[in-house]
Tab-separated table of C-alpha atoms and ligand atoms in Angstrom:
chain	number	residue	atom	x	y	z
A	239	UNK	CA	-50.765	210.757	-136.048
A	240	UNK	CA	-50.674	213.311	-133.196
A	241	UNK	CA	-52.729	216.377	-134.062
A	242	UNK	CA	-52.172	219.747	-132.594
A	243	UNK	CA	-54.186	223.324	-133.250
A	244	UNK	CA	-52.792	226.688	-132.695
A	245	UNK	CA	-54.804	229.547	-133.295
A	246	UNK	CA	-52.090	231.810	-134.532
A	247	UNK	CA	-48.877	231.668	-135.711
A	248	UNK	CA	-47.409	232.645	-132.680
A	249	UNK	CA	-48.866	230.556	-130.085
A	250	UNK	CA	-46.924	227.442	-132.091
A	251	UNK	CA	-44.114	226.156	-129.724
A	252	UNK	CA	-40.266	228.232	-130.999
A	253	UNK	CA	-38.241	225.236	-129.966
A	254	UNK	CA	-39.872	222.086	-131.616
A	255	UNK	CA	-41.109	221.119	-134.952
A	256	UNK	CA	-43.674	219.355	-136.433
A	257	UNK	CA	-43.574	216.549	-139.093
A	258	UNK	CA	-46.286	218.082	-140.552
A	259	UNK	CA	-48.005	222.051	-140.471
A	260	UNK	CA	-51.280	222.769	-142.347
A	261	UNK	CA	-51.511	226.657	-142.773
A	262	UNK	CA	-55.127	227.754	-142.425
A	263	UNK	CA	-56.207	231.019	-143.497
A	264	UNK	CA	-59.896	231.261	-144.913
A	265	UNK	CA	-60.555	234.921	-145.545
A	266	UNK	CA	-58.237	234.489	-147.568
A	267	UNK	CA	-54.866	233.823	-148.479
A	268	UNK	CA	-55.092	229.722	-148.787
A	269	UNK	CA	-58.312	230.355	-150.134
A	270	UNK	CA	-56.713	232.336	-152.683
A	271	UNK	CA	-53.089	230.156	-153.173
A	272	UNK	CA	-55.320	227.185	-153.512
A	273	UNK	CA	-58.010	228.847	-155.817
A	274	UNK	CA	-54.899	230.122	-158.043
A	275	UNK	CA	-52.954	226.561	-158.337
A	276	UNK	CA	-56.304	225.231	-159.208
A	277	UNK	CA	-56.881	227.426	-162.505
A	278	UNK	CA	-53.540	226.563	-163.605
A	279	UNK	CA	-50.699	228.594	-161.704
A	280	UNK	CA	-47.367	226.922	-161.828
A	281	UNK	CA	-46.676	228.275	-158.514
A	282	UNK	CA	-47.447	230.492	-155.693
A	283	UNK	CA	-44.606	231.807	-153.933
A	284	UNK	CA	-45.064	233.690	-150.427
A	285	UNK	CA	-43.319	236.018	-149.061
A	286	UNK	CA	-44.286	238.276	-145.335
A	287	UNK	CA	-41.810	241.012	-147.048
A	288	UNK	CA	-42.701	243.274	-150.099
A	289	UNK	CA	-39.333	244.432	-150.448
A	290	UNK	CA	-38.327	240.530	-151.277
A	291	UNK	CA	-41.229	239.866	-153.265
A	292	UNK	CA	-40.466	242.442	-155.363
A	293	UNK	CA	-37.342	241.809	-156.099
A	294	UNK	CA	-37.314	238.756	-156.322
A	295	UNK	CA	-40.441	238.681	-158.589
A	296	UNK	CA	-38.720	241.304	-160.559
A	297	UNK	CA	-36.453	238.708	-162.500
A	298	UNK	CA	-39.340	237.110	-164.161
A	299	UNK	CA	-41.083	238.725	-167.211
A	300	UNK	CA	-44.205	240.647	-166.492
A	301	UNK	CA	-46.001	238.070	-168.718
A	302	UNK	CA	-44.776	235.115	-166.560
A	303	UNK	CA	-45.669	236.331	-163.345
A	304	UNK	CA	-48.413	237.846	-160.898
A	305	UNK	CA	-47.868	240.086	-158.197
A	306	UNK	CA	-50.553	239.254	-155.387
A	307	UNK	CA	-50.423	241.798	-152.450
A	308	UNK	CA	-52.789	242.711	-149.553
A	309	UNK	CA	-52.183	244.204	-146.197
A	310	UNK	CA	-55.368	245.463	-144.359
A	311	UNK	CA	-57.526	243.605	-146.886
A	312	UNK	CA	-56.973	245.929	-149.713
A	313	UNK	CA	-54.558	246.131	-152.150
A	314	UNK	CA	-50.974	247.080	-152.265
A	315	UNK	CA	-50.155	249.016	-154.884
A	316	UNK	CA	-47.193	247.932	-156.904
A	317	UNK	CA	-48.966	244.419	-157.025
A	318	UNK	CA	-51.562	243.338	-159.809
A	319	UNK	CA	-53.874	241.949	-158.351
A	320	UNK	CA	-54.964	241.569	-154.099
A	321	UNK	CA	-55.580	238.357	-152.686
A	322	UNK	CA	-59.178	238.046	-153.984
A	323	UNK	CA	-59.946	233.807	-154.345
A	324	UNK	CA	-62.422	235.755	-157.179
A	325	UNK	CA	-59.272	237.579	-158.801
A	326	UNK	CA	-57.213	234.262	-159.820
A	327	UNK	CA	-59.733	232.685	-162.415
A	328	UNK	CA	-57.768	230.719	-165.220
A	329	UNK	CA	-57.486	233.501	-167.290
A	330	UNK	CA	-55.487	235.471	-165.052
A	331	UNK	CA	-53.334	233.182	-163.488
A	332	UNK	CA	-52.948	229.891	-166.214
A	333	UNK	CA	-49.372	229.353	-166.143
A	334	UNK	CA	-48.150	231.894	-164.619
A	335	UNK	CA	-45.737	232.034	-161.017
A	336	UNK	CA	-47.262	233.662	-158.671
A	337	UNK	CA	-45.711	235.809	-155.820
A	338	UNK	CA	-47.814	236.604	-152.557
A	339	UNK	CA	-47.686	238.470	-149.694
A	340	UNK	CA	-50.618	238.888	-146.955
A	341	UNK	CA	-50.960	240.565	-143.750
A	342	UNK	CA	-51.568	236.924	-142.129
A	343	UNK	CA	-51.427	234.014	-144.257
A	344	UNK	CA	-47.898	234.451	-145.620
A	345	UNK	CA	-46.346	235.482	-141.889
A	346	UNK	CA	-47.601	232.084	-140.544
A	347	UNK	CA	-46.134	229.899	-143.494
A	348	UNK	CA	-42.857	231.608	-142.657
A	349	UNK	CA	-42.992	230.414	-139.129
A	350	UNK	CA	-43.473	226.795	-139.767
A	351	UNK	CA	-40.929	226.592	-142.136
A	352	UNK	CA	-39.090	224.379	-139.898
A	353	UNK	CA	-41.852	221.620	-140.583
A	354	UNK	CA	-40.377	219.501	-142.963
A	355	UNK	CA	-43.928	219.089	-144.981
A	356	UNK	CA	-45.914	221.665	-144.926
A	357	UNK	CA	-49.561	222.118	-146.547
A	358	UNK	CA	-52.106	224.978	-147.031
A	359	UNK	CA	-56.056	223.954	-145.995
A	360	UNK	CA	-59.102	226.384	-146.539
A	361	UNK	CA	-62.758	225.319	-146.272
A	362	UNK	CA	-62.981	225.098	-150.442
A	363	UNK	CA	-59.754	222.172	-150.398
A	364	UNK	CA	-60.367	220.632	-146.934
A	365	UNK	CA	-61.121	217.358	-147.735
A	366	UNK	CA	-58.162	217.500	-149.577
A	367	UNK	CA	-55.723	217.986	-146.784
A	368	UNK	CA	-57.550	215.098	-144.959
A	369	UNK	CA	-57.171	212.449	-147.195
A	370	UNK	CA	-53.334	213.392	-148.071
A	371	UNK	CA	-52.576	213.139	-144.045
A	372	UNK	CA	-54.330	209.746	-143.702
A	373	UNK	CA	-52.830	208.415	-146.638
A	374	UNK	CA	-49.198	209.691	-145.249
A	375	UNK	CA	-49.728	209.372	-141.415
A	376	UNK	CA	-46.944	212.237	-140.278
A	377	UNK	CA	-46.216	211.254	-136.993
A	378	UNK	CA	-47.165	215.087	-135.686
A	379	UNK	CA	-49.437	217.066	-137.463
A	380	UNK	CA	-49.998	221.386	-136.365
A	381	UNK	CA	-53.106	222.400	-137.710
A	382	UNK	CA	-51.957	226.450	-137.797
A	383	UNK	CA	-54.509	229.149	-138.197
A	384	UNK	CA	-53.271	232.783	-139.439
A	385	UNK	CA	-55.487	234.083	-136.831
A	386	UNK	CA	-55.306	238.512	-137.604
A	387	UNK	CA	-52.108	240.202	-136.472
A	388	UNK	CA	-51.678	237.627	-134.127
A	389	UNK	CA	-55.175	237.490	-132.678
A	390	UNK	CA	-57.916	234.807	-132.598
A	391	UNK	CA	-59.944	233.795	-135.902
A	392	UNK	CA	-63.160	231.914	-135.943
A	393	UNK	CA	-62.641	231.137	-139.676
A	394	UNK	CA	-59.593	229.487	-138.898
A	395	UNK	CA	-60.469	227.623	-136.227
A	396	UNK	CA	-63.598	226.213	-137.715
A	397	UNK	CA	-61.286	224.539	-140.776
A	398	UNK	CA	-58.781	223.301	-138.263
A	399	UNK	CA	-61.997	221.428	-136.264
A	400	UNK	CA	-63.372	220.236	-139.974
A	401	UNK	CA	-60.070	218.869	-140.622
A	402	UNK	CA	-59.557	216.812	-136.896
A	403	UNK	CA	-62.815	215.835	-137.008
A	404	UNK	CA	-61.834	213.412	-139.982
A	405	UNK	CA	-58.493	212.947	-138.033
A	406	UNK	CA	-59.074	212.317	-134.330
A	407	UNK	CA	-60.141	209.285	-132.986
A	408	UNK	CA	-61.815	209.952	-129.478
A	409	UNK	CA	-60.641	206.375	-128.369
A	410	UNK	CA	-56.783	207.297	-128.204
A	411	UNK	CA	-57.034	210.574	-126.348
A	412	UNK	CA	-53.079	210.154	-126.437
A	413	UNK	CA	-53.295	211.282	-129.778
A	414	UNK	CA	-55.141	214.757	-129.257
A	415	UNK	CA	-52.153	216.915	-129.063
A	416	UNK	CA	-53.913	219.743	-127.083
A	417	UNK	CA	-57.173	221.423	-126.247
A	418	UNK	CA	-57.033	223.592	-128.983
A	419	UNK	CA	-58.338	220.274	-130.906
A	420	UNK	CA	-61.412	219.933	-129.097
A	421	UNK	CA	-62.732	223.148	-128.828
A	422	UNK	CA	-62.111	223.504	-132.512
A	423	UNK	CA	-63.934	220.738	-133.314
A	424	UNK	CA	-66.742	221.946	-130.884
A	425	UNK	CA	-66.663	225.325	-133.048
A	426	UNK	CA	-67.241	223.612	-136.532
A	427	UNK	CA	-70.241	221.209	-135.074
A	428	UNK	CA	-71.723	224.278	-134.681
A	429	UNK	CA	-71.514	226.112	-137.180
A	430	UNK	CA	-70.540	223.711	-140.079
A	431	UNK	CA	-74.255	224.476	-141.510
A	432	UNK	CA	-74.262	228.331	-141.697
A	433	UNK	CA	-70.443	229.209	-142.363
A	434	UNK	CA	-71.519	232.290	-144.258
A	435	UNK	CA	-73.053	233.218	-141.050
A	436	UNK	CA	-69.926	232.792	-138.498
A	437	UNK	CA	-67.996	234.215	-141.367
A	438	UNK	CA	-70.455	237.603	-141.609
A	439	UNK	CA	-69.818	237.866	-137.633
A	440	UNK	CA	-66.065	237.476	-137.792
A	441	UNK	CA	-63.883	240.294	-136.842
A	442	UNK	CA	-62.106	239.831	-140.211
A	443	UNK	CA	-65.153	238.982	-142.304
A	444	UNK	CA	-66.566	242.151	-140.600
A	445	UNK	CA	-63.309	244.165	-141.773
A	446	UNK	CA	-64.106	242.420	-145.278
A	447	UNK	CA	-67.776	243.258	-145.736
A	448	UNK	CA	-66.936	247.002	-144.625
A	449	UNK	CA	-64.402	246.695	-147.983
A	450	UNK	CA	-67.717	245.151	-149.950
A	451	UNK	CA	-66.359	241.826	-150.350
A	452	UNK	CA	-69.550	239.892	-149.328
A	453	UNK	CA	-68.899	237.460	-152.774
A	454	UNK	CA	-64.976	236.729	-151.343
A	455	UNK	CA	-66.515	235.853	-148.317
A	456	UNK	CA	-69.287	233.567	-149.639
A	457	UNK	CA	-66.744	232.121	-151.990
A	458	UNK	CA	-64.399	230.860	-148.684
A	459	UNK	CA	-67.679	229.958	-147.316
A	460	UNK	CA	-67.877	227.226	-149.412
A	461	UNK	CA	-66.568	223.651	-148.919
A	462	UNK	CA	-64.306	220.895	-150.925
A	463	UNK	CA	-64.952	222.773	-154.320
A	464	UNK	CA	-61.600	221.404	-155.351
A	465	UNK	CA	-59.472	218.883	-154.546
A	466	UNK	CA	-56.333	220.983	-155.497
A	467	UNK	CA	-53.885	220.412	-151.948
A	468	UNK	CA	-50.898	223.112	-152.319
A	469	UNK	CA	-48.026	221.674	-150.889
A	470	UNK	CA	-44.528	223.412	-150.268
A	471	UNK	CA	-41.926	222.167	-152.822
A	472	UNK	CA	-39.040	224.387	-151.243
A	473	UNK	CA	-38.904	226.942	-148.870
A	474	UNK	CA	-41.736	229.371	-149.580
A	475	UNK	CA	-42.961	227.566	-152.986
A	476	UNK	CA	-46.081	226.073	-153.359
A	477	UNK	CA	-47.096	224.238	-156.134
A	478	UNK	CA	-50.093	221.692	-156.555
A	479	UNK	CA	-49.555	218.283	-154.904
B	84	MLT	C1	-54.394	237.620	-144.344
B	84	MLT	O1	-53.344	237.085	-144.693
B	84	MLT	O2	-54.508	238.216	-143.323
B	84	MLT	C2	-55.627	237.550	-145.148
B	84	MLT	O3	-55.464	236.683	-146.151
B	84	MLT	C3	-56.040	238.916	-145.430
B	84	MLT	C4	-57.060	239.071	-146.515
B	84	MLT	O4	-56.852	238.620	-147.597
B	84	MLT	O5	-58.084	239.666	-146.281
């Protein structure tokens, strides 16, 4: 298994794919998509259009379905809820399909589609991710953070380091797809004891607490909660593995 981190979407490669892409996007979206599946969604479906995820949302019932939309952190208003983790307890989303957009998280699971398995990993399901890839062994694995508007994220790049950490082995170097791998895992040895901390000084968590969403952030701060592992069943649906 050759591992690879990118810290945003677009600094993945355009003319190659991976076996294998783990989205990472802590504050929040797969905090949120893996929060939801957990309390019982049937699905989370992501879209980086509104226009599509409203229309295509609009041929469920209102009583089958949640509209989850954010952009900026806050809200969008023709959705029902935002992409709080907090927002999606089991009474909210049991059984219901969900349909997502995000300013991040959604954009960069559109541009691994080509992947042909592709996985969402947060700091609250990491484990999960890890075990699933060492039971499977994809030959190439992207570990792809949603970074913000296509800059760098130190919450992302902290879970891609917790997940190689369990991955890499430092005895086959050939197996360390780039440097992106190292210094991620250098980032998470750090800070892997005060999360809230690094997440309080991110440029996003900053953006976050100026919305007072200090519990959202202390809620992605936290790690392997769950085991839930949302994995993409066809293009753009995620269901629990
Ligand atoms: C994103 O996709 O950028 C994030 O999930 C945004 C957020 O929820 O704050």
């Amino acid at each position: 298994m050759k591992i690879s981190v990118y810290y945003t979407p677009e600094s993945t490669p355009d003319d190659i794919a991976p076996d294998c892409a783990v989205v990472i996007d802590v504050l929040r979206a797969t905090t949120t998509i893996a929060t939801a599946l957990n309390n019982g969604a049937k699905s989370v479906k992501a879209f980086s259009d509104l226009d599509l995820l409203f229309n295509e949302s609009e041929k469920l019932s209102p009583s089958d379905r949640l509209r989850l939309g954010e952009r900026g952190g806050k809200k969008v208003d023709f959705c029902d809820l935002g992409n709080s983790p907090l927002d999606c307890s089991s009474e909210s989303v049991a059984d219901k399909q969900l349909f997502i957009s995000t300013t991040n998280g959604t954009r960069a699971l559109q541009r691994v589609q080509s992947a042909s398995l592709i996985l969402t990993g947060a700091m609250i399901n990491y484990s999960a991710v890890v075990e699933y890839l060492q039971q499977h062994q994809p030959e190439t694995v992207w570990l792809v953070g949603s970074g913000w508007e296509g800059g760098y994220s130190l919450e992302d790049t902290v879970c891609a380091g917790a997940i190689a950490k369990e991955l890499i082995d430092y005895n086959q170097p050939d197996l360390i797809g780039n440097d992106e791998v190292l210094a991620s895992i250098s980032l998470y040895q750090q800070w892997e004891n005060k999360l809230v901390d690094l997440f309080r000084l991110s440029s996003h968590g900053q953006r976050l607490l100026r919305l007072h969403l200090v519990e959202d952030l202390e809620y992605c701060a936290q790690t392997n909660i769950i085991s839930t592992l949302p994995i993409q069943k066809q293009k753009g649906l995620l269901v629990s593995n």
